[in-house]
mmCIF file of C-alpha atoms in Angstrom:
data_model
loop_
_atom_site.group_PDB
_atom_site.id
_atom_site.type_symbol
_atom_site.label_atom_id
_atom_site.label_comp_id
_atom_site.label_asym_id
_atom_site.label_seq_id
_atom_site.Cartn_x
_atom_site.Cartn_y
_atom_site.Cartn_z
ATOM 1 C CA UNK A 279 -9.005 2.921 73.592
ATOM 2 C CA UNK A 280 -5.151 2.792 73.462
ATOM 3 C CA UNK A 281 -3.761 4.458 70.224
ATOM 4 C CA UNK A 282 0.292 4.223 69.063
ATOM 5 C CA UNK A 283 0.736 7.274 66.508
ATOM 6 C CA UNK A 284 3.447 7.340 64.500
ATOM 7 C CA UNK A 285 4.170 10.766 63.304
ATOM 8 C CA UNK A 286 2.153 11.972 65.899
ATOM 9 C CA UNK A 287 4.444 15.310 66.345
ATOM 10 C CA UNK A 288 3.069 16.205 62.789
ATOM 11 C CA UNK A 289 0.644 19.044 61.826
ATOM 12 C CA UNK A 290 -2.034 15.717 61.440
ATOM 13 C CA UNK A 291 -0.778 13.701 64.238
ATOM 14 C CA UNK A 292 -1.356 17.036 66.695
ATOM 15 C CA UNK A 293 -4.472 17.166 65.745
ATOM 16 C CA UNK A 294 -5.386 13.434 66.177
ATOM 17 C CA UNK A 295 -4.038 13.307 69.061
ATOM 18 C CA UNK A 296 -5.831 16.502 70.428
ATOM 19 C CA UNK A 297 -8.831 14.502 69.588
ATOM 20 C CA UNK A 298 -8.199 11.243 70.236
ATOM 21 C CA UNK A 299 -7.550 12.818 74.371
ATOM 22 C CA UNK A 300 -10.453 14.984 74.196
ATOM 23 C CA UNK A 301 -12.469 11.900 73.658
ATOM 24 C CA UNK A 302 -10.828 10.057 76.810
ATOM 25 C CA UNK A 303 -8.508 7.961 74.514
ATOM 26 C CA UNK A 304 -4.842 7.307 75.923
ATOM 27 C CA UNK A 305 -2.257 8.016 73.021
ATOM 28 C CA UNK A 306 1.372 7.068 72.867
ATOM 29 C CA UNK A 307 3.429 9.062 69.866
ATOM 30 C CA UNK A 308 6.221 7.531 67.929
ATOM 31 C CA UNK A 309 8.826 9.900 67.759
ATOM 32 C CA UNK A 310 12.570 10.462 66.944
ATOM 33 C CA UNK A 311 12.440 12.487 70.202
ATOM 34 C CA UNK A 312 11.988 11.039 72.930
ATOM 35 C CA UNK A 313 9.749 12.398 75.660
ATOM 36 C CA UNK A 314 6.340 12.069 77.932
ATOM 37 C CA UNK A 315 3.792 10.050 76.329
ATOM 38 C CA UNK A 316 6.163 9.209 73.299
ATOM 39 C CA UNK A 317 8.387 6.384 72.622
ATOM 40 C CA UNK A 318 11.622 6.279 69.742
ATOM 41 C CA UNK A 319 10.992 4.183 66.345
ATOM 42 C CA UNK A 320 14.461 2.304 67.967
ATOM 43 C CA UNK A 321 12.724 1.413 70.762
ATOM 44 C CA UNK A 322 9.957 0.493 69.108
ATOM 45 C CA UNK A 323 12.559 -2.155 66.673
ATOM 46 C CA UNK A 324 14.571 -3.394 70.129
ATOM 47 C CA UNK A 325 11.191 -3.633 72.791
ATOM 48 C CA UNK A 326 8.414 -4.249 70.319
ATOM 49 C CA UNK A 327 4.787 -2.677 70.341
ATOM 50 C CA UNK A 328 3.581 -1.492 73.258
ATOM 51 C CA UNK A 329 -0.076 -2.543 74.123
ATOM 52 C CA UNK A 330 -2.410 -0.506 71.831
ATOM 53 C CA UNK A 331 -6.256 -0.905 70.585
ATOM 54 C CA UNK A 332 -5.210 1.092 67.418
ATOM 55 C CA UNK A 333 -2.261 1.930 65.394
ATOM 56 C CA UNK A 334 -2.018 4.786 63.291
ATOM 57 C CA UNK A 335 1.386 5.569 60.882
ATOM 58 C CA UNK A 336 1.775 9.248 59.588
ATOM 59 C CA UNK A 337 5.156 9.636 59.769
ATOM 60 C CA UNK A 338 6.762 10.836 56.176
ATOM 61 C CA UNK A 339 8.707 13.729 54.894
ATOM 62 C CA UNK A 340 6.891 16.640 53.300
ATOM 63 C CA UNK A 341 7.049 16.157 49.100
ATOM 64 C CA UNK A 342 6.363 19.632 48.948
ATOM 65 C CA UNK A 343 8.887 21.000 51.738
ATOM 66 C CA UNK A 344 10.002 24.513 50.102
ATOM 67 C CA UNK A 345 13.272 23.614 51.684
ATOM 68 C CA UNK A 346 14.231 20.771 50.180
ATOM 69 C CA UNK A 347 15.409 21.125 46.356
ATOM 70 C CA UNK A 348 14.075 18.127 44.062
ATOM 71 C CA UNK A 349 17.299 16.130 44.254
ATOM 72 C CA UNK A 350 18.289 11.933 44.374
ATOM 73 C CA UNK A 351 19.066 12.692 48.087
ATOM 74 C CA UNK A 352 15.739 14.391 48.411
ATOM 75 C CA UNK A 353 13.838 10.965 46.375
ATOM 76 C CA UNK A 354 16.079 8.597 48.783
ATOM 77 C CA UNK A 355 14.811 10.516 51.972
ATOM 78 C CA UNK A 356 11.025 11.147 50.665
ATOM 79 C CA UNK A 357 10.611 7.300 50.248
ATOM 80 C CA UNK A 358 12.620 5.813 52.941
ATOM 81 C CA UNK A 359 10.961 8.092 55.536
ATOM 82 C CA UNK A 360 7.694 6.255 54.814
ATOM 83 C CA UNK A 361 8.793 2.726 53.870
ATOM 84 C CA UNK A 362 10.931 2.161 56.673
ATOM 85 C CA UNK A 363 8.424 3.431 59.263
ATOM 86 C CA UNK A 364 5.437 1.906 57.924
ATOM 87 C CA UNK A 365 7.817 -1.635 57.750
ATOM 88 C CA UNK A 366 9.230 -0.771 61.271
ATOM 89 C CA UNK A 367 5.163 -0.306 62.655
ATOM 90 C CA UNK A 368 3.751 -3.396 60.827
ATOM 91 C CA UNK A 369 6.700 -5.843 61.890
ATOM 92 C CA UNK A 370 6.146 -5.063 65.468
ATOM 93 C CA UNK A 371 2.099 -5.477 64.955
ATOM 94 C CA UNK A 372 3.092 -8.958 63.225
ATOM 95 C CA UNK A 373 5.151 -9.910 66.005
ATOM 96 C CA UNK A 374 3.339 -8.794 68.612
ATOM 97 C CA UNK A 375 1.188 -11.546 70.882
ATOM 98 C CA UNK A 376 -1.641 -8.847 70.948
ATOM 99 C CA UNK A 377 -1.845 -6.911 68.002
ATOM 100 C CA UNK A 378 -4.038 -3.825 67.695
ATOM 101 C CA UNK A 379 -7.881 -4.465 66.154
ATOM 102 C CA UNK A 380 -6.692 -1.312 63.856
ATOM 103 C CA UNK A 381 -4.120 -0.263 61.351
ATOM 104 C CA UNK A 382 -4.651 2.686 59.536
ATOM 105 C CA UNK A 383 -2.046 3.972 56.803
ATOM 106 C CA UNK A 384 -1.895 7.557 55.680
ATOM 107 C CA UNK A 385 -0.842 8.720 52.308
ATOM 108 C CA UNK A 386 -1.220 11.973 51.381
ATOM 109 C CA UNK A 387 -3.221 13.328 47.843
ATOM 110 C CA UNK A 388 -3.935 16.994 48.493
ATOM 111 C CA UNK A 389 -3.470 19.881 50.560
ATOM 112 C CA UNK A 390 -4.223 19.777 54.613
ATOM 113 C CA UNK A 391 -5.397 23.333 55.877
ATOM 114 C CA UNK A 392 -5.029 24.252 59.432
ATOM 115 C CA UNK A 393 -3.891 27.304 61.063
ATOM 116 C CA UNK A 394 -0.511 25.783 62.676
ATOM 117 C CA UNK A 395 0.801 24.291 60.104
ATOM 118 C CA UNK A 396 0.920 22.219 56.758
ATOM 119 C CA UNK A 397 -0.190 24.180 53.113
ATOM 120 C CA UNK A 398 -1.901 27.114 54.506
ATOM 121 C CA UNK A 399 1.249 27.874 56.301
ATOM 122 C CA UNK A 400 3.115 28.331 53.030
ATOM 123 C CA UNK A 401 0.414 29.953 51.126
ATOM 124 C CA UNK A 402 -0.404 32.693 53.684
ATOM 125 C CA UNK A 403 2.066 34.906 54.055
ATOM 126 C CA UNK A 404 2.133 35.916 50.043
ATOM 127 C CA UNK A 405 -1.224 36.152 49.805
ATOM 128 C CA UNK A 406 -1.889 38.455 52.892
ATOM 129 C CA UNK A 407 1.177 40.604 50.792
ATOM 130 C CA UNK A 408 -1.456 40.829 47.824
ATOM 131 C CA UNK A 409 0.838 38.384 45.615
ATOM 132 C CA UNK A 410 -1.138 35.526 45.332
ATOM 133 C CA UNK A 411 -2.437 33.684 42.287
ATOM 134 C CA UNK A 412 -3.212 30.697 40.699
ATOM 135 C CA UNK A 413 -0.789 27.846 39.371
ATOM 136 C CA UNK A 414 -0.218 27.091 36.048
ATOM 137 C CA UNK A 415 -3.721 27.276 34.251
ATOM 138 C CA UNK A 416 -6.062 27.325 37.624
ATOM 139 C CA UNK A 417 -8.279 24.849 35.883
ATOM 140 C CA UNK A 418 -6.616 21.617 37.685
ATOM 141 C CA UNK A 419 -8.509 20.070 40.428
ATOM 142 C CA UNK A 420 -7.377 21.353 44.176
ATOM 143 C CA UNK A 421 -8.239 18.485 46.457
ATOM 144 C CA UNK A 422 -8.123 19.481 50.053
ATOM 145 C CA UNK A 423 -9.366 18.894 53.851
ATOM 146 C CA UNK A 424 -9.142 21.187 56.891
ATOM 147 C CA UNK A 425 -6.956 19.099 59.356
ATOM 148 C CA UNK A 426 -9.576 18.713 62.033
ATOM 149 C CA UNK A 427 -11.545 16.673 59.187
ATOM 150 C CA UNK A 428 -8.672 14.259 58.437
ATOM 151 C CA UNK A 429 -8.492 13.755 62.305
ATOM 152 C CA UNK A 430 -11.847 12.807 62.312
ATOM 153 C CA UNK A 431 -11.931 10.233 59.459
ATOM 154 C CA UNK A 432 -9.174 8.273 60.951
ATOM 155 C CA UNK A 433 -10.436 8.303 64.489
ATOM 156 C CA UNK A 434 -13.662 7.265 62.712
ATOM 157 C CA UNK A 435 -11.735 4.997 61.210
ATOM 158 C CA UNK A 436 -9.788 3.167 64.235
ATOM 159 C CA UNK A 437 -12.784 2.423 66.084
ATOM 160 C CA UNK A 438 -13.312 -1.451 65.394
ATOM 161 C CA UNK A 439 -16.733 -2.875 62.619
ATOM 162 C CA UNK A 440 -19.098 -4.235 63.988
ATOM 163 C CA UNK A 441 -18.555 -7.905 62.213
ATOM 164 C CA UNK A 442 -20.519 -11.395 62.280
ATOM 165 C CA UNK A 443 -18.322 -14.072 62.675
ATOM 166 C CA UNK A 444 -18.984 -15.487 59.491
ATOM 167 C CA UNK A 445 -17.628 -11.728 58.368
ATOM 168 C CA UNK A 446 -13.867 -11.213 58.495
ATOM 169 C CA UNK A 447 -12.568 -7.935 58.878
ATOM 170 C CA UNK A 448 -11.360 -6.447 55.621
ATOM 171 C CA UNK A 449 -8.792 -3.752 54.471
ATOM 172 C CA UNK A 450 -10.514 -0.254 53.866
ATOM 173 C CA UNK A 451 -9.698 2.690 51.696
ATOM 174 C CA UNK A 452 -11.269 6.506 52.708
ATOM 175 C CA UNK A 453 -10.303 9.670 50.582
ATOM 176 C CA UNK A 454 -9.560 11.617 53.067
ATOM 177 C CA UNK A 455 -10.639 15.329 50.971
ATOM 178 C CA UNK A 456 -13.515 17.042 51.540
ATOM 179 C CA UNK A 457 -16.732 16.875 49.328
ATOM 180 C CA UNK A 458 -16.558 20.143 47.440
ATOM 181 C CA UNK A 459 -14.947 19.502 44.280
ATOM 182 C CA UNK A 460 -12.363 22.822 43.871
ATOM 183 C CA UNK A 461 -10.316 23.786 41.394
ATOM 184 C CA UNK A 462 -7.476 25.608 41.785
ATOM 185 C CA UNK A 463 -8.966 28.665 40.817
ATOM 186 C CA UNK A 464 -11.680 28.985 43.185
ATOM 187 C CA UNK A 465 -9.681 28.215 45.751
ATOM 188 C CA UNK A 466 -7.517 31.115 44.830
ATOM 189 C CA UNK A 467 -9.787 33.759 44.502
ATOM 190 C CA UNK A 468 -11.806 32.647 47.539
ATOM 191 C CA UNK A 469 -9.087 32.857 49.865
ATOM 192 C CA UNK A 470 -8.138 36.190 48.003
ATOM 193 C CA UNK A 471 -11.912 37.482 48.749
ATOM 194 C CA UNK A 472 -11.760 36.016 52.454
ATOM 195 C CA UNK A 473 -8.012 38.161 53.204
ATOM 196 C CA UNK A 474 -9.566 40.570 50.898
ATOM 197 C CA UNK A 475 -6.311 40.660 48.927
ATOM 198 C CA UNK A 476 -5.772 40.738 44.962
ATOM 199 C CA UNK A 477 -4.866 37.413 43.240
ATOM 200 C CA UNK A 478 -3.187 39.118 40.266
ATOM 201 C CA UNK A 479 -0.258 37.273 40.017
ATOM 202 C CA UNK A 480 -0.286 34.097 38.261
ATOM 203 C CA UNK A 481 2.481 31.467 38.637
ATOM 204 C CA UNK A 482 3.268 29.464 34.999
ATOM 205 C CA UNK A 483 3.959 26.440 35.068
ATOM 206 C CA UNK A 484 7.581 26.362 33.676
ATOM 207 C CA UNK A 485 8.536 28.992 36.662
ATOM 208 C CA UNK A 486 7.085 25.369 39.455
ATOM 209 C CA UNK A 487 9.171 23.665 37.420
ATOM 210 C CA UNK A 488 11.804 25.202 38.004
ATOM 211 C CA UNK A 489 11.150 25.864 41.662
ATOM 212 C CA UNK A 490 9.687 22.423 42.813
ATOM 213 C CA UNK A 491 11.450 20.199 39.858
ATOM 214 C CA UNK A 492 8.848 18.749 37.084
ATOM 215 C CA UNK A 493 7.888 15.881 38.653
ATOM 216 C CA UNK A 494 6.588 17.335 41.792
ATOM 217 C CA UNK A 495 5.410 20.571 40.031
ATOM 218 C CA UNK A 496 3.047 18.066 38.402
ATOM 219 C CA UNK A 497 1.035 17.520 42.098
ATOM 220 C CA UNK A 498 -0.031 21.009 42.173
ATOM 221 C CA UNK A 499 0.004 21.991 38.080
ATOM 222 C CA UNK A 500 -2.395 18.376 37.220
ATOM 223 C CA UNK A 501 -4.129 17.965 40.567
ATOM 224 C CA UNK A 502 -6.178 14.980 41.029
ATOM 225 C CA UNK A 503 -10.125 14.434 40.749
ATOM 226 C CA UNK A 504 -11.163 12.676 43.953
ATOM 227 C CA UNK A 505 -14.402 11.726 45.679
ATOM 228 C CA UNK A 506 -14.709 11.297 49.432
ATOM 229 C CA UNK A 507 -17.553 8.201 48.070
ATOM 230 C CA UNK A 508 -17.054 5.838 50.817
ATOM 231 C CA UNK A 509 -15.821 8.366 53.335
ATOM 232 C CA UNK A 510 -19.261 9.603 52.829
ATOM 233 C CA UNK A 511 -20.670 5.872 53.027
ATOM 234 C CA UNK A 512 -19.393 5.181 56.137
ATOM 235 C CA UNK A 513 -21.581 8.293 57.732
ATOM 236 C CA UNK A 514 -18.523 10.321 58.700
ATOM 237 C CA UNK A 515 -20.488 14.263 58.601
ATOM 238 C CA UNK A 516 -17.927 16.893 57.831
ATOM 239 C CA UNK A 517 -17.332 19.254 59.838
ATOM 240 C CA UNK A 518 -15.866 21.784 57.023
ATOM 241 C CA UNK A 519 -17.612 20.490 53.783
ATOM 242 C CA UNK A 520 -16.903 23.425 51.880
ATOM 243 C CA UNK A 521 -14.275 25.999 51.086
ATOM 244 C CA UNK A 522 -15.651 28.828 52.805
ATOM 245 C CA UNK A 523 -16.026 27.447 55.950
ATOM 246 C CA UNK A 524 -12.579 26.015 56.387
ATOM 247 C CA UNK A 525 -10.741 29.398 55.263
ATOM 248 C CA UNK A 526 -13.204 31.360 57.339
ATOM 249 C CA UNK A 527 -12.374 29.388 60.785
ATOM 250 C CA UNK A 528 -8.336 29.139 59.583
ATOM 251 C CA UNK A 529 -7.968 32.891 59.114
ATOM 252 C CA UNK A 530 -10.455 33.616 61.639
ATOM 253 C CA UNK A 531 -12.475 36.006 59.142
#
């Protein structure tokens, strides 16, 4: 199978594409650098799509980049960075005389954990220095998926349904979180009893207001409730279905 990722330089798109070529797939990226294997997004607008069984877009700028203050500029960047890529990807699959049997869209609800990259990389460094702690009350929900997971639900998810022909294909939605339900509490004090480092030191909510700006503050202060139902349906088997497991192989405890 022939897979066009776009994003694919990403701490996700890595990872898919480690496993997409482990399992004999050919993958082309979509990057703003050009390079082997990878084409431009302007190439992609001025020569169109390039022959692909599957298409997958994760390109998007980080809401939660620590380096970017909460800001218009910030908004304008956050939104444009998906919109225009996921327009620039589906107007070459419409125009295309051969369009890919797959489409799969990525947006994000919850943290990613891996051990080269996305939240874990933030979080680590102040807990291993003992000054870890929960945010705002602890009691929110902490969705989350180790990144080899999320790989392997949309992999799962490009290969193409097995369909009657009086059965069209249909649009699909999979939470991609694991099935533990966590709040952020546990998952505090059980990465704290993993590094075997205190988690004394609280973070109130007013302080990731301040830090963050309140409408992103609200992602990690709120959290979000959700169910992996029809990820679970579809007979994907996780291969980190609990919090233990995933912190254990990320901080190789």
């Amino acid at each position: 199978m022939r897979v066009l990722i776009g994003g694919g330089s990403g701490f996700v798109g890595r990872e898919l594409t480690r496993l997409l070529r482990d399992k004999g797939h050919e993958v082309t990226v979509i990057s703003r650098q050009p390079g082997p294997g990878r084409i431009t997004w302007g190439e992609l607008e001025s020569r169109g799509l390039p022959p692909c069984d599957g298409a997958v877009n994760l390109a998007g700028e980080n809401v939660l980049n620590p380096l970017r203050w909460w800001n218009e500029s910030y908004k304008k960047d956050l939104f444009s960075s998906r919109i225009d890529t996921t327009k620039a990807l589906s107007q070459a699959i419409t125009a295309s005389s051969s369009p890919p049997r797959s489409w799969v869209l990525v947006s994000g609800v919850g943290a990613v954990l891996g051990q080269d990259g996305g939240a874990m990389k933030q979080m680590l460094l102040p807990f291993w220095l003992g000054l870890g702690g929960t945010l705002g009350s602890g009691r929110q929900p902490f969705p989350w998926i180790h990144v080899s997971d999320l790989a392997g639900i949309i992999a799962r998810s490009l290969e193409p349904p097995v369909l009657s022909e009086a059965t069209p294909p249909t649009p699909q939605v999979y939470n991609g979180v694991a099935p533990t339900i966590t709040t952020n509490y546990e998952f505090t004090k059980e990465l704290g009893r993993i590094l075997r480092r205190p988690t004394i030191f609280p973070v109130p909510e007013f302080i990731m207001s301040v830090l963050l700006g309140s409408e992103r503050a609200v992602i990690l202060t709120q959290g979000q409730k959700v169910i992996p139902m029809k990820t679970l349906e579809s007979g994907y088997q996780f291969k980190y279905p609990d919090l233990t497991s995933a912190l254990k192989q990320i901080v190789g405890s």
